[in-house]
Amino acid sequence: MLISLSIRNVVLIEGLDLEFGGGLGVLTGETGAGKSILLDSLGLALGARADTGLVRQGEDRASVTATFIEPRLDHPLRAVLADNGIDLEPGEPLMIRRTLRADGGSRAFVNDQPCSAGLLREIAAFLVEIHGQHDDRGLLNPRGHRALLDAFGRCETAAVASAHEAWRAAEATLNQARAEVENAARDRDFLEHAVSELAAFDPQEGEEDALATERSDMQKGARLAEELVTVGDLLLGSEGGLSQLRQAARRLDRMAAEHPLLAEALASLDRAIIEASEAEEKLAAANEALSFDPARLDAIETRLFDLRGFARKHRVDADQLGALYKEMTEKLARMEAGEEGLHQLKSDLEAKAAAYRMAAEALTAERRKAAGRLDHAVAAELEPLKLDTARFRTCVDSLDEGQWGLKGADRVEFEISTNPGAPFAPLIKIASGGELSRFILALKVALAEEGGADTMIFDEIDRGVGGAVASAIGDRLARLSVGNQVLVVTHSPQVAARGGTHMLIAKASDGIVTRTGVCELNASNRREEIARMLSGAAITDEARAQADRLLEGV
């Protein structure tokens, strides 16, 4: 709810501070007094286009501050504010401020924190509804009709939204899988050939190093073979060193008990024999490792050449050929599985699309039932507003499949026929301003219990009507104001009499400077203003008596 509005240097308003309460508040004044300036000022604070023509002549800057009560803790506006880094302290009102320079450019603030005009517009949608004859953003805009119908009929869209997300996710998965299969198919021939080659070759991890070591040893063996034979003869032959050591040890063993030094000498020989035996074993192993086999060497050379050739071909290290073979094999398997998987993904997509259609059809049925109830509710409001020959209908039509979305597959638009036999047409195409205003009011009353902004503003919605119709308008505005804040700019005394508060907008001039001011009327002044609205410039006793009757009838 709007608490206060402070305006500085906007057109004819030099400085103005207004306070507002709940219920129905009316604003009256003579034509040209500046009622539109008041609404333009509020619009500026709510993110409207910054027109430098609003800056009062001779001033370099204009500013408007609108203060609203603190939104309740579960209000969706709090999430918008939090997403934009704006936090409200408990008990703190919401203050929106906009400044406009005469040379162009504007700045916006929410609770003294800078923000964009776009954020102001987003915030304003939660705070204020402005209805007038030329308002193409509110009830006249077909883009909002579906949401209004859903709110009126309590039509739940969550199931449709969930089904739509699942459908589109399945579609994206299928498209991605299809692209992968198509891309992979171009590589299939190469993969099959490469896998076949690697399978036949069977590369092993560490094979390159093992083959290179074996080849090196064999080449060394070819050089060392003659020397190894000589060493073997010296150490291992019947007359070799090891044989001589063993014979000496056997002879000494028979004498070792004769003297301690002989025993020590025998122990030394035993150690020498052990060391020599180890040398014998190592010579045998070396002979085997360094043995030269021309056929084996040729096989090693060939294997190494092929191994390194495969590595160069696939641009990997030789040790990675085995892993590459496994990877290529798995990729081929995925291709085959992917082609099979496409059928499963297609089936899944078809199931998800069918689920969405089913949910959307159920939502459409709900909307059509709600449309019938809304049409009946609006029709009940038309006769008192002297629109008894008019007809209202809510059209629920199917969208093309490409336009289906999270909110279903329907296009919703409010249409009217103003005269018997006349075709239905969109609300926005009604020619008569008075009829349009009354249709907006009838629709708003029918939708009143379905939520919306806490503050509703009606700009001269009673223009062109009077008498009983004006009274009916006043009655419906009063009904709308129960539990809400309704502000109405009016020329109708019947409407003005229904207000809980009454503000007079007046223009004054000292011959040099013209200013617009606003004051709240007490009971006596209110009677005079309503009498003026009834009789014109010359207020008569009869007009005052009629004003009394209007005020007493409220």
Coordinates of C-alpha atoms in Angstrom, one line a residue:
M1 CA 0.0 0.0 0.0
L2 CA 1.2 3.5 -0.9
I3 CA 1.9 5.5 2.3
S4 CA 3.3 8.7 1.0
L5 CA 4.3 10.6 -2.2
S6 CA 6.8 13.4 -2.2
I7 CA 7.2 15.4 -5.4
R8 CA 9.7 18.1 -6.1
N9 CA 9.9 20.4 -9.2
V10 CA 7.6 18.3 -11.5
V11 CA 5.9 20.6 -14.1
L12 CA 3.6 22.8 -12.0
I13 CA 4.4 21.1 -8.7
E14 CA 7.1 22.9 -6.8
G15 CA 7.0 20.9 -3.7
L16 CA 4.3 18.5 -2.5
D17 CA 4.1 15.9 0.3
L18 CA 1.1 13.6 0.3
E19 CA 0.1 10.9 2.7
F20 CA -2.4 8.1 1.9
G21 CA -4.3 5.5 3.9
G22 CA -6.3 2.4 3.0
G23 CA -9.8 2.2 1.5
L24 CA -11.1 4.5 -1.2
G25 CA -9.3 7.8 -1.7
V26 CA -10.7 10.3 -4.3
L27 CA -8.8 13.1 -6.0
T28 CA -10.9 15.8 -7.6
G29 CA -10.2 19.2 -9.2
E30 CA -11.1 21.4 -12.1
T31 CA -9.9 20.4 -15.5
G32 CA -6.3 21.5 -16.0
A33 CA -5.6 21.6 -12.3
G34 CA -2.8 19.1 -12.6
K35 CA -4.3 15.7 -11.8
S36 CA -2.4 14.1 -14.7
I37 CA 0.8 15.6 -13.3
L38 CA 0.2 13.7 -10.0
L39 CA -0.1 10.4 -11.9
D40 CA 2.9 11.2 -14.2
S41 CA 5.0 11.8 -11.0
L42 CA 4.0 8.5 -9.5
G43 CA 4.7 6.8 -12.9
L44 CA 8.2 8.3 -12.9
A45 CA 8.8 6.8 -9.5
L46 CA 7.5 3.5 -10.8
G47 CA 10.0 3.3 -13.7
A48 CA 8.1 5.1 -16.5
R49 CA 10.1 6.8 -19.3
A50 CA 12.2 9.7 -18.0
D51 CA 10.7 12.7 -20.0
T52 CA 12.8 15.8 -19.4
G53 CA 9.6 17.8 -20.0
L54 CA 8.5 16.8 -16.5
V55 CA 11.2 19.0 -14.9
R56 CA 9.8 22.3 -13.7
Q57 CA 10.8 25.2 -15.8
G58 CA 13.9 27.0 -14.4
E59 CA 14.9 24.0 -12.3
D60 CA 17.8 21.6 -13.1
R61 CA 16.4 18.6 -11.4
A62 CA 13.1 16.9 -10.4
S63 CA 12.5 14.1 -7.9
V64 CA 9.7 11.8 -6.8
T65 CA 9.7 9.6 -3.7
A66 CA 7.0 7.0 -3.2
T67 CA 6.9 5.1 0.1
F68 CA 5.0 1.8 0.5
I69 CA 4.3 -0.3 3.6
E70 CA 6.7 -3.2 4.2
P71 CA 5.8 -6.2 2.1
R72 CA 4.8 -9.2 4.1
L73 CA 7.4 -11.9 4.6
D74 CA 6.0 -14.3 2.0
H75 CA 5.5 -11.6 -0.6
P76 CA 7.2 -12.5 -3.9
L77 CA 8.5 -8.9 -4.1
R78 CA 10.9 -9.8 -1.4
A79 CA 12.6 -12.4 -3.6
V80 CA 12.9 -9.9 -6.4
L81 CA 14.5 -7.4 -4.0
A82 CA 16.9 -10.0 -2.6
D83 CA 17.9 -11.2 -6.0
N84 CA 19.0 -7.6 -6.7
G85 CA 20.9 -7.2 -3.4
I86 CA 18.3 -5.1 -1.7
D87 CA 17.4 -6.3 1.8
L88 CA 14.6 -4.8 4.0
E89 CA 15.1 -4.5 7.7
P90 CA 12.2 -5.7 9.8
G91 CA 9.6 -2.9 10.0
E92 CA 11.3 -0.9 7.3
P93 CA 9.0 0.6 4.6
L94 CA 9.8 0.3 0.9
M95 CA 11.0 3.6 -0.4
I96 CA 11.4 4.2 -4.2
R97 CA 13.0 7.4 -5.4
R98 CA 13.7 8.7 -8.9
T99 CA 15.5 11.8 -9.9
L100 CA 15.4 13.4 -13.3
R101 CA 17.8 16.0 -14.7
A102 CA 16.7 18.8 -17.0
D103 CA 19.5 18.0 -19.4
G104 CA 18.5 14.3 -19.6
G105 CA 19.4 11.3 -17.6
S106 CA 17.8 9.9 -14.4
R107 CA 18.8 7.9 -11.4
A108 CA 16.7 5.4 -9.4
F109 CA 17.0 4.2 -5.8
V110 CA 15.3 1.6 -3.7
N111 CA 15.7 2.3 0.0
D112 CA 18.7 4.6 -1.0
Q113 CA 20.4 1.8 -2.9
P114 CA 21.0 2.6 -6.6
C115 CA 19.1 0.5 -9.1
S116 CA 17.9 0.5 -12.7
A117 CA 14.6 1.9 -14.0
G118 CA 13.9 -1.6 -15.3
L119 CA 14.0 -2.9 -11.7
L120 CA 11.6 -0.1 -10.7
R121 CA 9.2 -1.3 -13.3
E122 CA 9.5 -4.9 -12.1
I123 CA 8.9 -3.8 -8.5
A124 CA 6.0 -1.6 -9.6
A125 CA 4.1 -4.6 -11.0
F126 CA 3.8 -6.0 -7.4
L127 CA 2.8 -2.6 -5.9
V128 CA 0.5 -0.7 -8.1
E129 CA -2.2 -1.3 -10.8
I130 CA -3.1 1.7 -12.8
H131 CA -6.3 1.5 -14.8
G132 CA -7.4 4.1 -17.3
Q133 CA -8.9 4.6 -20.7
H134 CA -5.6 4.5 -22.4
D135 CA -3.7 2.0 -20.3
D136 CA -2.6 -0.7 -22.7
R137 CA -0.4 -2.4 -20.0
G138 CA -3.1 -3.6 -17.6
L139 CA -6.4 -5.3 -18.3
L140 CA -6.3 -4.2 -22.0
N141 CA -3.2 -6.1 -22.8
P142 CA -4.0 -9.6 -24.0
R143 CA -0.5 -10.8 -22.8
G144 CA -1.8 -10.7 -19.3
H145 CA -5.2 -12.2 -19.8
R146 CA -4.1 -15.9 -19.4
A147 CA -2.5 -15.2 -16.0
L148 CA -5.7 -13.3 -14.9
L149 CA -7.9 -16.2 -15.9
D150 CA -5.6 -18.7 -14.2
A151 CA -5.7 -16.6 -11.0
F152 CA -9.5 -16.3 -11.2
G153 CA -10.0 -20.0 -11.8
R154 CA -7.3 -21.3 -9.5
C155 CA -5.8 -23.0 -12.6
E156 CA -2.6 -24.8 -11.5
T157 CA 0.1 -24.7 -14.1
A158 CA 2.9 -26.5 -12.2
A159 CA 2.1 -29.9 -13.7
V160 CA 2.2 -28.5 -17.2
A161 CA 5.4 -26.6 -16.5
S162 CA 7.1 -29.8 -15.1
A163 CA 5.9 -31.8 -18.1
H164 CA 7.1 -29.2 -20.5
E165 CA 10.6 -29.1 -19.0
A166 CA 10.7 -32.9 -19.1
W167 CA 9.6 -32.9 -22.7
R168 CA 12.2 -30.3 -23.8
A169 CA 14.9 -32.0 -21.8
A170 CA 14.1 -35.3 -23.6
E171 CA 14.2 -33.5 -26.9
A172 CA 17.6 -31.9 -26.2
T173 CA 18.9 -35.3 -25.1
L174 CA 17.7 -36.9 -28.4
N175 CA 19.2 -34.1 -30.5
Q176 CA 22.5 -34.4 -28.8
A177 CA 22.6 -38.2 -29.1
R178 CA 21.6 -37.9 -32.8
A179 CA 24.4 -35.4 -33.4
E180 CA 26.9 -37.7 -31.7
V181 CA 25.8 -40.7 -33.7
E182 CA 26.0 -38.7 -36.9
N183 CA 29.5 -37.4 -36.1
A184 CA 30.7 -40.8 -35.0
A185 CA 29.4 -42.5 -38.2
R186 CA 31.8 -40.4 -40.2
D187 CA 34.7 -41.9 -38.3
R188 CA 33.3 -45.5 -38.3
D189 CA 35.4 -46.9 -41.1
F190 CA 38.6 -45.5 -39.7
L191 CA 37.8 -46.8 -36.2
E192 CA 36.9 -50.3 -37.5
H193 CA 40.2 -50.5 -39.5
A194 CA 42.3 -49.1 -36.6
V195 CA 40.7 -51.5 -34.0
S196 CA 41.3 -54.4 -36.4
E197 CA 45.0 -53.5 -36.8
L198 CA 45.6 -52.9 -33.1
A199 CA 43.8 -56.1 -32.2
A200 CA 46.0 -58.2 -34.5
F201 CA 49.1 -56.4 -33.3
D202 CA 48.2 -56.6 -29.6
P203 CA 50.5 -53.9 -28.1
Q204 CA 51.4 -54.4 -24.5
E205 CA 52.2 -51.8 -21.9
G206 CA 56.0 -51.5 -21.3
E207 CA 56.7 -53.5 -24.4
E208 CA 58.9 -50.9 -26.1
D209 CA 61.3 -50.7 -23.2
A210 CA 61.4 -54.5 -22.8
L211 CA 62.2 -55.0 -26.5
A212 CA 64.8 -52.3 -26.6
T213 CA 66.5 -53.7 -23.6
E214 CA 66.5 -57.2 -25.0
R215 CA 67.9 -56.0 -28.3
S216 CA 70.6 -54.1 -26.6
D217 CA 71.6 -57.1 -24.5
M218 CA 71.7 -59.3 -27.5
Q219 CA 73.9 -56.9 -29.4
K220 CA 76.3 -56.7 -26.4
G221 CA 76.3 -60.5 -26.2
A222 CA 77.6 -60.7 -29.8
R223 CA 80.5 -58.6 -28.8
L224 CA 81.3 -60.2 -25.5
A225 CA 80.7 -63.9 -26.4
E226 CA 84.5 -64.8 -26.9
E227 CA 85.6 -63.1 -23.7
L228 CA 82.8 -64.8 -21.7
V229 CA 84.0 -68.2 -22.9
T230 CA 87.6 -67.4 -21.7
V231 CA 86.3 -66.1 -18.3
G232 CA 84.2 -69.3 -18.0
D233 CA 87.2 -71.5 -18.7
L234 CA 89.4 -69.7 -16.1
L235 CA 86.8 -69.9 -13.4
L236 CA 84.6 -72.9 -14.2
G237 CA 86.7 -75.5 -16.1
S238 CA 88.2 -78.6 -14.5
E239 CA 91.4 -76.7 -14.0
G240 CA 89.6 -73.4 -13.3
G241 CA 89.9 -71.3 -10.2
L242 CA 86.7 -72.5 -8.5
S243 CA 87.7 -76.2 -8.9
Q244 CA 91.2 -75.4 -7.5
L245 CA 89.6 -73.6 -4.5
R246 CA 87.4 -76.6 -3.8
Q247 CA 90.3 -79.1 -3.9
A248 CA 92.3 -76.8 -1.6
A249 CA 89.4 -76.6 0.8
R250 CA 89.1 -80.4 1.0
R251 CA 92.8 -80.9 1.7
L252 CA 92.8 -78.1 4.3
D253 CA 89.6 -79.5 6.0
R254 CA 91.6 -82.7 6.9
M255 CA 94.2 -80.6 8.6
A256 CA 92.2 -77.7 10.2
A257 CA 92.0 -79.4 13.6
E258 CA 95.7 -79.4 14.0
H259 CA 96.0 -75.6 14.5
P260 CA 93.7 -72.6 14.9
L261 CA 95.2 -70.7 12.0
L262 CA 94.4 -73.6 9.7
A263 CA 90.8 -73.5 10.8
E264 CA 90.7 -69.8 10.0
A265 CA 92.3 -70.3 6.6
L266 CA 89.6 -73.0 5.9
A267 CA 86.8 -70.5 6.8
S268 CA 88.3 -67.9 4.5
L269 CA 88.4 -70.5 1.7
D270 CA 84.8 -71.4 2.3
R271 CA 83.8 -67.8 1.9
A272 CA 85.8 -67.5 -1.3
I273 CA 84.1 -70.6 -2.6
I274 CA 80.6 -69.1 -1.8
E275 CA 81.5 -65.8 -3.6
A276 CA 83.0 -67.8 -6.6
S277 CA 79.8 -69.9 -6.8
E278 CA 77.7 -66.7 -6.9
A279 CA 79.9 -65.4 -9.7
E280 CA 79.4 -68.8 -11.5
E281 CA 75.6 -68.3 -11.3
K282 CA 75.8 -64.8 -12.5
L283 CA 78.1 -65.7 -15.4
A284 CA 75.6 -68.3 -16.4
A285 CA 72.7 -65.8 -16.3
A286 CA 74.8 -63.3 -18.2
N287 CA 75.6 -65.9 -20.9
E288 CA 71.8 -66.6 -21.2
A289 CA 70.9 -62.9 -21.3
L290 CA 73.6 -62.0 -23.7
S291 CA 73.2 -65.0 -25.9
F292 CA 73.1 -63.9 -29.5
D293 CA 70.2 -65.3 -31.7
P294 CA 70.1 -63.7 -35.1
A295 CA 66.5 -64.8 -35.7
R296 CA 65.4 -63.5 -32.4
L297 CA 67.2 -60.2 -33.0
D298 CA 65.5 -59.8 -36.3
A299 CA 62.1 -60.4 -34.8
I300 CA 62.8 -57.8 -32.1
E301 CA 63.8 -55.3 -34.7
T302 CA 60.7 -55.9 -36.7
R303 CA 58.4 -55.7 -33.6
L304 CA 60.0 -52.4 -32.4
F305 CA 59.7 -50.9 -35.9
D306 CA 56.0 -51.8 -36.1
L307 CA 55.3 -50.7 -32.5
R308 CA 56.8 -47.3 -33.1
G309 CA 55.1 -47.0 -36.4
F310 CA 51.7 -47.5 -34.8
A311 CA 52.6 -44.9 -32.2
R312 CA 53.5 -42.3 -34.8
K313 CA 50.3 -43.1 -36.8
H314 CA 48.0 -42.5 -33.9
R315 CA 50.1 -39.7 -32.3
V316 CA 50.5 -41.4 -29.0
D317 CA 53.4 -42.9 -27.0
A318 CA 54.0 -46.6 -27.7
D319 CA 52.9 -47.4 -24.1
Q320 CA 49.6 -45.7 -24.8
L321 CA 48.6 -47.9 -27.7
G322 CA 46.9 -50.5 -25.5
A323 CA 44.8 -47.8 -23.9
L324 CA 44.0 -46.3 -27.3
Y325 CA 42.8 -49.7 -28.5
K326 CA 40.5 -50.0 -25.5
E327 CA 39.2 -46.5 -26.1
M328 CA 38.5 -47.1 -29.8
T329 CA 36.8 -50.4 -29.0
E330 CA 34.5 -48.7 -26.5
K331 CA 33.7 -45.9 -28.9
L332 CA 32.7 -48.4 -31.6
A333 CA 30.5 -50.1 -29.0
R334 CA 28.9 -46.8 -28.1
M335 CA 28.2 -46.2 -31.7
E336 CA 26.3 -49.4 -32.0
A337 CA 24.6 -48.8 -28.7
G338 CA 23.9 -45.2 -29.6
E339 CA 22.1 -46.3 -32.7
E340 CA 20.0 -48.6 -30.6
G341 CA 19.7 -45.9 -28.0
L342 CA 18.2 -43.5 -30.5
H343 CA 15.1 -45.6 -30.7
Q344 CA 14.8 -45.6 -26.9
L345 CA 15.3 -41.8 -26.8
K346 CA 12.7 -41.3 -29.5
S347 CA 10.3 -43.4 -27.5
D348 CA 11.1 -41.4 -24.3
L349 CA 10.6 -38.2 -26.2
E350 CA 7.2 -39.3 -27.6
A351 CA 6.1 -40.4 -24.1
K352 CA 7.2 -37.0 -22.6
A353 CA 5.4 -35.1 -25.4
A354 CA 2.3 -37.2 -24.8
A355 CA 2.5 -36.4 -21.1
Y356 CA 2.7 -32.7 -21.8
R357 CA -0.2 -32.8 -24.2
M358 CA -2.3 -34.6 -21.6
A359 CA -1.4 -32.1 -18.9
A360 CA -2.0 -29.2 -21.3
E361 CA -5.4 -30.5 -22.3
A362 CA -6.4 -30.9 -18.6
L363 CA -5.3 -27.3 -18.1
T364 CA -7.2 -26.1 -21.1
A365 CA -10.4 -27.8 -19.7
E366 CA -9.9 -26.0 -16.4
R367 CA -9.4 -22.7 -18.2
R368 CA -12.6 -23.2 -20.3
K369 CA -14.6 -23.9 -17.1
A370 CA -13.0 -20.8 -15.4
A371 CA -13.8 -18.8 -18.5
G372 CA -17.4 -19.6 -18.2
R373 CA -17.5 -18.6 -14.6
L374 CA -15.6 -15.4 -15.3
D375 CA -18.0 -14.5 -18.2
H376 CA -21.0 -15.0 -15.8
A377 CA -19.3 -12.8 -13.1
V378 CA -18.6 -10.0 -15.6
A379 CA -22.1 -10.2 -17.1
A380 CA -23.6 -9.7 -13.6
E381 CA -21.7 -6.4 -13.4
L382 CA -22.6 -5.0 -16.8
E383 CA -26.3 -4.2 -16.2
P384 CA -25.8 -1.9 -13.2
L385 CA -23.2 -0.1 -15.2
K386 CA -25.7 0.4 -18.0
L387 CA -23.9 -2.0 -20.3
D388 CA -26.8 -4.5 -20.3
T389 CA -26.8 -4.7 -24.2
A390 CA -23.1 -5.6 -24.2
R391 CA -21.7 -9.1 -24.0
F392 CA -18.3 -10.2 -22.6
R393 CA -16.5 -13.5 -23.4
T394 CA -13.2 -15.1 -22.5
C395 CA -11.7 -16.8 -25.6
V396 CA -9.5 -19.8 -24.9
D397 CA -7.9 -20.8 -28.2
S398 CA -5.2 -23.3 -29.0
L399 CA -1.7 -22.1 -29.8
D400 CA 0.5 -23.5 -32.5
E401 CA 2.7 -26.3 -31.2
G402 CA 5.8 -24.1 -31.6
Q403 CA 4.2 -21.7 -29.1
W404 CA 3.5 -24.3 -26.4
G405 CA 5.3 -23.5 -23.2
L406 CA 5.5 -23.7 -19.4
K407 CA 2.0 -22.1 -19.1
G408 CA 0.3 -24.5 -21.5
A409 CA -0.9 -24.5 -25.0
D410 CA -3.6 -21.8 -24.9
R411 CA -4.0 -18.2 -25.9
V412 CA -6.5 -16.3 -23.7
E413 CA -8.1 -13.0 -24.6
F414 CA -11.0 -11.0 -23.3
E415 CA -13.4 -9.8 -26.0
I416 CA -16.6 -7.8 -25.9
S417 CA -19.6 -7.0 -28.1
T418 CA -21.0 -3.6 -27.2
N419 CA -24.3 -3.8 -29.1
P420 CA -26.7 -6.6 -30.1
G421 CA -25.6 -8.3 -33.3
A422 CA -22.2 -6.6 -33.2
P423 CA -19.2 -8.9 -33.5
F424 CA -16.9 -9.6 -30.6
A425 CA -13.7 -7.6 -30.6
P426 CA -10.7 -7.3 -28.3
L427 CA -11.1 -4.9 -25.3
I428 CA -8.5 -2.6 -26.6
K429 CA -10.4 -1.9 -29.8
I430 CA -13.5 -0.5 -28.1
A431 CA -14.2 3.0 -29.5
S432 CA -16.1 4.6 -26.6
G433 CA -14.0 5.7 -23.7
G434 CA -16.9 5.6 -21.3
E435 CA -17.8 2.0 -22.2
L436 CA -14.2 0.9 -22.0
S437 CA -13.9 2.4 -18.6
R438 CA -16.9 0.6 -17.3
F439 CA -15.9 -2.7 -18.9
I440 CA -12.5 -2.4 -17.1
L441 CA -14.3 -1.7 -13.8
A442 CA -16.7 -4.7 -14.3
L443 CA -13.8 -7.0 -15.1
K444 CA -11.7 -5.7 -12.2
V445 CA -14.6 -6.2 -9.8
A446 CA -15.1 -9.8 -11.1
L447 CA -11.4 -10.5 -10.6
A448 CA -11.1 -8.6 -7.4
E449 CA -10.8 -11.6 -5.1
E450 CA -8.1 -13.2 -7.1
G451 CA -5.2 -11.0 -5.7
G452 CA -3.1 -8.4 -7.4
A453 CA -1.4 -5.3 -6.2
D454 CA -2.5 -3.8 -2.9
T455 CA -2.8 -0.4 -4.5
M456 CA -5.2 0.2 -7.5
I457 CA -5.5 3.6 -9.2
F458 CA -8.3 4.5 -11.6
D459 CA -7.7 7.5 -13.8
E460 CA -11.0 9.2 -14.7
I461 CA -12.7 5.8 -15.2
D462 CA -16.1 7.6 -14.8
R463 CA -15.5 10.0 -17.7
G464 CA -18.6 10.4 -19.9
V465 CA -21.1 8.9 -17.4
G466 CA -23.3 10.3 -14.7
G467 CA -26.4 9.7 -12.6
A468 CA -27.1 6.1 -11.8
V469 CA -24.2 4.8 -13.8
A470 CA -21.8 7.0 -11.8
S471 CA -23.3 5.8 -8.6
A472 CA -22.8 2.2 -9.7
I473 CA -19.2 3.0 -10.5
G474 CA -18.8 4.5 -7.1
D475 CA -20.4 1.5 -5.4
R476 CA -18.0 -0.9 -7.2
L477 CA -14.9 1.2 -6.4
A478 CA -16.0 1.2 -2.8
R479 CA -16.3 -2.6 -2.9
L480 CA -12.9 -3.0 -4.5
S481 CA -11.4 -0.8 -1.7
V482 CA -12.4 -3.3 1.1
G483 CA -9.1 -4.7 2.2
N484 CA -7.2 -2.7 -0.5
Q485 CA -6.1 0.8 -1.3
V486 CA -8.0 2.3 -4.2
L487 CA -7.3 5.8 -5.5
V488 CA -9.5 7.3 -8.1
V489 CA -9.1 10.5 -10.1
T490 CA -12.7 11.5 -10.8
H491 CA -15.0 14.2 -12.1
S492 CA -18.1 12.5 -10.8
P493 CA -19.7 13.7 -7.6
Q494 CA -21.4 10.3 -7.1
V495 CA -17.9 8.7 -7.1
A496 CA -16.3 11.4 -5.0
A497 CA -19.0 11.0 -2.3
R498 CA -18.0 7.4 -1.8
G499 CA -14.4 8.2 -0.8
G500 CA -13.1 7.6 2.6
T501 CA -10.6 10.4 2.0
H502 CA -10.9 13.3 -0.4
M503 CA -8.0 15.3 -1.8
L504 CA -8.5 18.4 -3.9
I505 CA -6.0 19.3 -6.6
A506 CA -5.9 23.0 -7.4
K507 CA -3.8 25.3 -9.5
A508 CA -2.8 28.8 -8.2
S509 CA -0.9 31.7 -9.8
D510 CA 0.5 34.9 -8.4
G511 CA 0.7 36.3 -11.9
I512 CA 4.3 35.2 -12.3
V513 CA 4.5 31.6 -11.2
T514 CA 1.8 28.9 -11.5
R515 CA 1.8 26.1 -9.0
T516 CA -0.3 23.0 -8.4
G517 CA -1.1 22.0 -4.9
V518 CA -3.1 19.2 -3.2
C519 CA -4.9 19.3 0.1
E520 CA -7.0 16.9 2.0
L521 CA -10.5 18.1 2.6
N522 CA -12.4 18.1 5.9
A523 CA -16.1 17.3 6.0
S524 CA -17.2 20.9 5.3
N525 CA -14.8 21.5 2.5
R526 CA -15.6 18.2 1.0
R527 CA -19.3 19.2 0.9
E528 CA -18.4 22.4 -1.0
E529 CA -16.2 20.5 -3.5
I530 CA -18.9 18.0 -4.3
A531 CA -21.4 20.8 -4.6
R532 CA -19.0 22.5 -7.1
M533 CA -18.8 19.3 -9.1
L534 CA -22.6 19.2 -9.2
S535 CA -23.2 22.8 -10.2
G536 CA -20.1 24.3 -11.6
A537 CA -18.4 27.5 -10.7
A538 CA -21.4 29.1 -9.0
I539 CA -22.2 26.8 -6.0
T540 CA -25.9 26.9 -5.2
D541 CA -27.8 25.9 -2.1
E542 CA -29.5 23.3 -4.1
A543 CA -26.1 21.9 -5.1
R544 CA -25.1 21.8 -1.4
A545 CA -28.3 20.0 -0.5
Q546 CA -27.7 17.5 -3.2
A547 CA -24.1 17.1 -2.0
D548 CA -25.4 16.4 1.5
R549 CA -27.8 13.7 0.1
L550 CA -24.9 12.1 -1.7
L551 CA -22.7 12.0 1.4
E552 CA -25.6 10.8 3.6
G553 CA -26.3 8.0 1.2
V554 CA -22.9 6.5 1.5

